[in-house]
CSV table of C-alpha atoms in Angstrom, one decimal:
chain,number,residue,atom,x,y,z
A,19,UNK,CA,74.4,82.0,169.3
A,20,UNK,CA,77.9,80.6,170.1
A,21,UNK,CA,80.2,80.7,167.1
A,22,UNK,CA,83.6,79.3,166.5
A,23,UNK,CA,85.4,82.3,167.9
A,24,UNK,CA,82.7,83.9,170.0
A,25,UNK,CA,79.1,85.2,169.7
A,26,UNK,CA,77.6,84.8,166.2
A,27,UNK,CA,74.8,87.0,165.1
A,28,UNK,CA,71.8,85.6,163.3
A,29,UNK,CA,69.3,88.1,161.9
A,30,UNK,CA,65.7,86.7,162.2
A,31,UNK,CA,62.8,87.7,160.1
A,32,UNK,CA,59.4,86.3,160.9
A,33,UNK,CA,56.3,86.1,158.7
A,34,UNK,CA,53.2,88.3,159.3
A,35,UNK,CA,51.6,86.7,162.3
A,36,UNK,CA,48.2,87.7,161.0
A,37,UNK,CA,48.6,85.5,158.0
A,38,UNK,CA,50.7,82.7,159.5
A,39,UNK,CA,49.6,81.6,163.0
A,40,UNK,CA,52.1,78.7,162.8
A,41,UNK,CA,55.5,78.6,161.1
A,42,UNK,CA,55.7,76.2,158.1
A,43,UNK,CA,59.5,76.0,158.2
A,44,UNK,CA,62.8,77.9,158.5
A,45,UNK,CA,65.1,79.3,155.8
A,46,UNK,CA,68.8,79.8,156.6
A,47,UNK,CA,70.2,82.5,154.2
A,48,UNK,CA,73.9,83.2,153.5
A,49,UNK,CA,74.5,86.6,151.9
A,50,UNK,CA,76.5,87.4,148.8
A,51,UNK,CA,79.5,89.7,148.6
A,52,UNK,CA,82.5,87.7,147.4
A,53,UNK,CA,83.3,86.7,151.0
A,54,UNK,CA,84.6,90.2,151.5
A,55,UNK,CA,81.6,92.5,151.9
A,56,UNK,CA,77.9,92.4,152.7
A,57,UNK,CA,75.9,91.8,155.9
A,58,UNK,CA,73.0,89.9,157.3
A,59,UNK,CA,70.6,92.8,156.8
A,60,UNK,CA,71.1,93.6,153.1
A,61,UNK,CA,68.7,91.0,151.9
A,62,UNK,CA,65.8,92.0,154.2
A,63,UNK,CA,63.2,92.8,151.5
A,64,UNK,CA,63.8,89.5,149.8
A,65,UNK,CA,63.7,87.5,153.0
A,66,UNK,CA,60.6,89.3,154.1
A,67,UNK,CA,59.0,88.2,150.9
A,68,UNK,CA,59.9,84.5,151.6
A,69,UNK,CA,58.7,84.9,155.2
A,70,UNK,CA,55.3,86.3,154.2
A,71,UNK,CA,54.8,84.2,151.1
A,72,UNK,CA,56.0,80.8,152.4
A,73,UNK,CA,55.3,81.1,156.2
A,74,UNK,CA,59.0,80.6,157.0
A,75,UNK,CA,61.1,82.2,159.6
A,76,UNK,CA,64.2,83.5,157.8
A,77,UNK,CA,67.6,83.7,159.4
A,78,UNK,CA,70.6,85.4,157.9
A,79,UNK,CA,74.2,84.8,159.1
A,80,UNK,CA,76.6,87.7,160.0
A,81,UNK,CA,79.6,85.7,159.1
A,82,UNK,CA,83.2,86.9,159.3
A,83,UNK,CA,84.6,88.5,156.1
A,84,UNK,CA,87.9,88.4,154.3
A,85,UNK,CA,90.6,89.6,154.0
A,86,UNK,CA,90.7,90.0,157.8
A,87,UNK,CA,89.2,86.5,158.1
A,88,UNK,CA,90.1,84.3,155.1
A,89,UNK,CA,89.0,80.8,154.4
A,90,UNK,CA,87.7,78.9,156.3
A,91,UNK,CA,86.3,81.6,158.7
A,92,UNK,CA,83.1,82.3,156.8
A,93,UNK,CA,82.4,78.6,156.4
A,94,UNK,CA,82.9,77.9,160.0
A,95,UNK,CA,80.5,80.6,161.0
A,96,UNK,CA,77.8,79.4,158.6
A,97,UNK,CA,78.4,75.8,159.7
A,98,UNK,CA,77.8,76.8,163.3
A,99,UNK,CA,74.6,78.6,162.4
A,100,UNK,CA,73.3,75.6,160.5
A,101,UNK,CA,74.2,73.2,163.4
A,102,UNK,CA,72.3,75.5,165.8
A,103,UNK,CA,69.2,75.7,163.6
A,104,UNK,CA,69.3,71.9,163.0
A,105,UNK,CA,69.5,71.4,166.8
A,106,UNK,CA,68.3,74.0,169.4
A,107,UNK,CA,66.9,76.3,166.7
A,108,UNK,CA,64.5,73.7,165.4
A,109,UNK,CA,62.9,73.4,168.8
A,110,UNK,CA,63.0,77.1,169.6
A,111,UNK,CA,61.1,78.0,166.4
A,112,UNK,CA,58.9,74.9,166.5
A,113,UNK,CA,59.7,73.8,163.0
A,114,UNK,CA,60.8,70.6,161.3
A,115,UNK,CA,61.3,71.8,157.7
A,116,UNK,CA,64.7,73.4,157.3
A,117,UNK,CA,66.0,74.9,154.0
A,118,UNK,CA,69.2,76.8,153.2
A,119,UNK,CA,70.4,79.0,150.4
A,120,UNK,CA,72.3,82.1,149.2
A,121,UNK,CA,73.6,84.0,146.2
A,122,UNK,CA,77.1,83.9,144.6
A,123,UNK,CA,79.6,83.4,147.4
A,124,UNK,CA,76.6,82.7,149.7
A,125,UNK,CA,75.5,79.9,147.5
A,126,UNK,CA,79.1,78.4,147.6
A,127,UNK,CA,79.0,78.6,151.4
A,128,UNK,CA,75.5,77.0,151.5
A,129,UNK,CA,76.8,74.0,149.6
A,130,UNK,CA,79.9,73.8,151.7
A,131,UNK,CA,77.7,73.8,154.8
A,132,UNK,CA,75.7,70.9,153.5
A,133,UNK,CA,78.9,68.9,152.7
A,134,UNK,CA,80.2,69.6,156.2
A,135,UNK,CA,76.9,68.6,157.8
A,136,UNK,CA,77.1,65.3,155.9
A,137,UNK,CA,80.8,64.6,156.4
A,138,UNK,CA,81.6,65.9,159.8
A,139,UNK,CA,78.3,65.6,161.6
A,140,UNK,CA,76.4,62.7,160.0
A,141,UNK,CA,73.6,65.0,159.0
A,142,UNK,CA,73.2,64.7,155.2
A,143,UNK,CA,69.5,65.6,155.2
A,144,UNK,CA,69.3,68.1,158.1
A,145,UNK,CA,68.1,70.5,155.4
A,146,UNK,CA,65.4,69.5,153.0
A,147,UNK,CA,66.6,71.6,150.1
A,148,UNK,CA,68.9,74.3,148.9
A,149,UNK,CA,68.1,77.5,147.0
A,150,UNK,CA,71.3,78.3,145.0
A,151,UNK,CA,71.4,81.6,143.0
A,152,UNK,CA,74.4,82.2,140.7
A,153,UNK,CA,76.8,80.3,142.9
A,154,UNK,CA,80.6,80.8,142.8
A,155,UNK,CA,81.3,77.1,142.9
A,156,UNK,CA,84.8,76.9,141.4
A,157,UNK,CA,87.4,79.2,142.9
A,158,UNK,CA,89.8,78.0,140.3
A,159,UNK,CA,87.6,79.9,137.8
A,160,UNK,CA,85.4,78.3,135.2
A,161,UNK,CA,85.7,79.2,131.5
A,162,UNK,CA,82.8,81.6,131.7
A,163,UNK,CA,84.6,83.5,134.4
A,164,UNK,CA,88.0,83.5,132.7
A,165,UNK,CA,86.6,84.5,129.3
A,166,UNK,CA,84.1,87.2,130.5
A,167,UNK,CA,86.5,90.1,130.3
A,168,UNK,CA,86.2,93.7,131.6
A,169,UNK,CA,82.5,94.4,131.1
A,170,UNK,CA,81.0,94.8,134.5
A,171,UNK,CA,77.5,93.5,134.6
A,172,UNK,CA,77.6,93.7,138.4
A,173,UNK,CA,80.9,91.8,138.3
A,174,UNK,CA,83.6,90.9,135.8
A,175,UNK,CA,86.6,88.6,135.5
A,176,UNK,CA,88.9,90.8,137.6
A,177,UNK,CA,86.3,91.2,140.3
A,178,UNK,CA,85.7,87.5,140.7
A,179,UNK,CA,89.5,86.8,140.5
A,180,UNK,CA,90.1,89.3,143.3
A,181,UNK,CA,87.3,87.8,145.5
A,182,UNK,CA,88.9,84.3,145.2
A,183,UNK,CA,92.4,85.6,145.8
A,184,UNK,CA,91.3,87.5,149.0
A,185,UNK,CA,89.2,84.7,150.4
A,186,UNK,CA,91.6,81.8,149.8
A,187,UNK,CA,95.2,82.5,150.7
A,188,UNK,CA,98.2,81.7,148.4
A,189,UNK,CA,99.3,78.1,148.8
A,190,UNK,CA,95.8,76.6,149.0
A,191,UNK,CA,94.7,74.6,146.0
A,192,UNK,CA,91.6,76.4,144.7
A,193,UNK,CA,90.2,73.1,143.3
A,194,UNK,CA,90.2,71.2,146.5
A,195,UNK,CA,86.7,69.9,147.2
A,196,UNK,CA,86.6,71.7,150.5
A,197,UNK,CA,87.3,75.0,148.7
A,198,UNK,CA,85.4,74.5,145.4
A,199,UNK,CA,82.4,72.3,145.9
A,200,UNK,CA,82.0,71.6,142.2
A,201,UNK,CA,84.8,69.0,142.7
A,202,UNK,CA,83.3,67.4,145.8
A,203,UNK,CA,81.4,64.1,146.2
A,204,UNK,CA,77.8,65.4,146.1
A,205,UNK,CA,76.0,62.2,146.9
A,206,UNK,CA,73.3,62.2,149.5
A,207,UNK,CA,72.6,66.0,149.5
A,208,UNK,CA,69.0,67.4,149.3
A,209,UNK,CA,67.3,68.7,146.2
A,210,UNK,CA,68.4,72.1,144.9
A,211,UNK,CA,67.0,74.9,142.8
A,212,UNK,CA,69.7,76.5,140.7
A,213,UNK,CA,69.0,80.0,139.3
A,214,UNK,CA,71.2,81.8,136.9
A,215,UNK,CA,71.1,84.3,134.0
A,216,UNK,CA,72.8,83.8,130.7
A,217,UNK,CA,74.7,87.1,131.0
A,218,UNK,CA,76.3,86.1,134.3
A,219,UNK,CA,80.1,85.4,134.4
A,220,UNK,CA,79.3,82.6,136.8
A,221,UNK,CA,77.0,80.8,134.3
A,222,UNK,CA,79.4,77.8,133.9
A,223,UNK,CA,79.6,77.4,137.7
A,224,UNK,CA,75.8,76.8,137.8
A,225,UNK,CA,75.8,74.6,134.7
A,226,UNK,CA,78.6,72.4,136.0
A,227,UNK,CA,77.3,72.2,139.5
A,228,UNK,CA,73.7,71.5,138.6
A,229,UNK,CA,74.8,68.7,136.2
A,230,UNK,CA,76.9,67.1,138.9
A,231,UNK,CA,74.1,67.6,141.5
A,232,UNK,CA,71.7,65.7,139.1
A,233,UNK,CA,74.3,63.0,138.4
A,234,UNK,CA,74.6,62.4,142.1
A,235,UNK,CA,70.9,61.7,142.2
A,236,UNK,CA,70.0,64.6,144.5
A,237,UNK,CA,67.1,65.9,142.5
A,238,UNK,CA,66.0,69.5,142.0
A,239,UNK,CA,65.7,71.9,139.1
A,240,UNK,CA,67.9,74.3,137.1
A,241,UNK,CA,66.3,77.6,135.9
A,242,UNK,CA,68.3,79.5,133.3
A,243,UNK,CA,67.0,83.0,132.4
A,244,UNK,CA,68.0,84.5,129.0
A,245,UNK,CA,69.7,87.9,129.4
A,246,UNK,CA,69.9,87.8,133.2
A,247,UNK,CA,72.9,89.5,134.8
A,248,UNK,CA,74.7,88.3,138.0
A,249,UNK,CA,72.0,87.8,140.7
A,250,UNK,CA,69.4,89.5,138.4
A,251,UNK,CA,66.7,88.6,141.0
A,252,UNK,CA,67.8,91.6,143.0
A,253,UNK,CA,66.7,94.0,140.2
A,254,UNK,CA,62.9,94.5,139.6
A,255,UNK,CA,61.4,93.3,136.4
A,256,UNK,CA,59.1,90.6,134.9
A,257,UNK,CA,61.9,88.0,134.7
A,258,UNK,CA,62.8,88.6,138.3
A,259,UNK,CA,59.2,88.1,139.4
A,260,UNK,CA,59.1,84.8,137.5
A,261,UNK,CA,62.3,83.7,139.1
A,262,UNK,CA,61.1,84.7,142.6
A,263,UNK,CA,57.8,82.9,142.1
A,264,UNK,CA,59.6,79.7,141.2
A,265,UNK,CA,61.9,80.1,144.3
A,266,UNK,CA,58.8,80.6,146.5
A,267,UNK,CA,57.2,77.4,145.0
A,268,UNK,CA,60.3,75.4,145.5
A,269,UNK,CA,60.7,76.4,149.1
A,270,UNK,CA,57.0,75.9,149.9
A,271,UNK,CA,57.1,72.4,148.4
A,272,UNK,CA,59.8,71.4,150.9
A,273,UNK,CA,57.7,72.4,154.0
């Protein structure tokens, strides 16, 4: 599709046509990686699960990465993908139920996309719901990030600090609502499923954001998993299966 600075790649995963003769909806996925690494294909197994379980066509955005492309490059790419899906893409796939989501930095970008659709394009409910896993919602760093320390359960305080420093250049207020969505006006956004483990440095980000999401009257659910590390749903286990089943049910309820 056309992106802000040229062609923008969307990776498309369709459900098994033998099981789903008609698509039930579309899921726009934004990958993790602290805005500095990752790609649209790294979540293929998980998106294949959503496609086959929910009957959704899944799209993943190959957005530009920092430090070569700092804020707001990634957001502009994801915004362009969402606008395309809410317009021509909806007709191309023959779907009306659109959902969005991501993990860590991807969850932050998903929320920022919803805010931009509402504020810039008058499309507050273009997407019916958001699946937000261990989001990095405050680039000024919440207490759980600041106090985590050196232990690296996937990420630690220094890692997350570095991600924020690389993505948002010096001189930009990290607590601006267009940088850290936990400070934004959240009214009028769709229901969200927040997923996080208690052993995640970004725990406070989800607790704060989910509370503000509920206070804004948006609806949804917050699932907190004892002992879960950062994005624990990417590691096999009984707890992961429970979390993925809840995500499946959440997305299917929106179709």
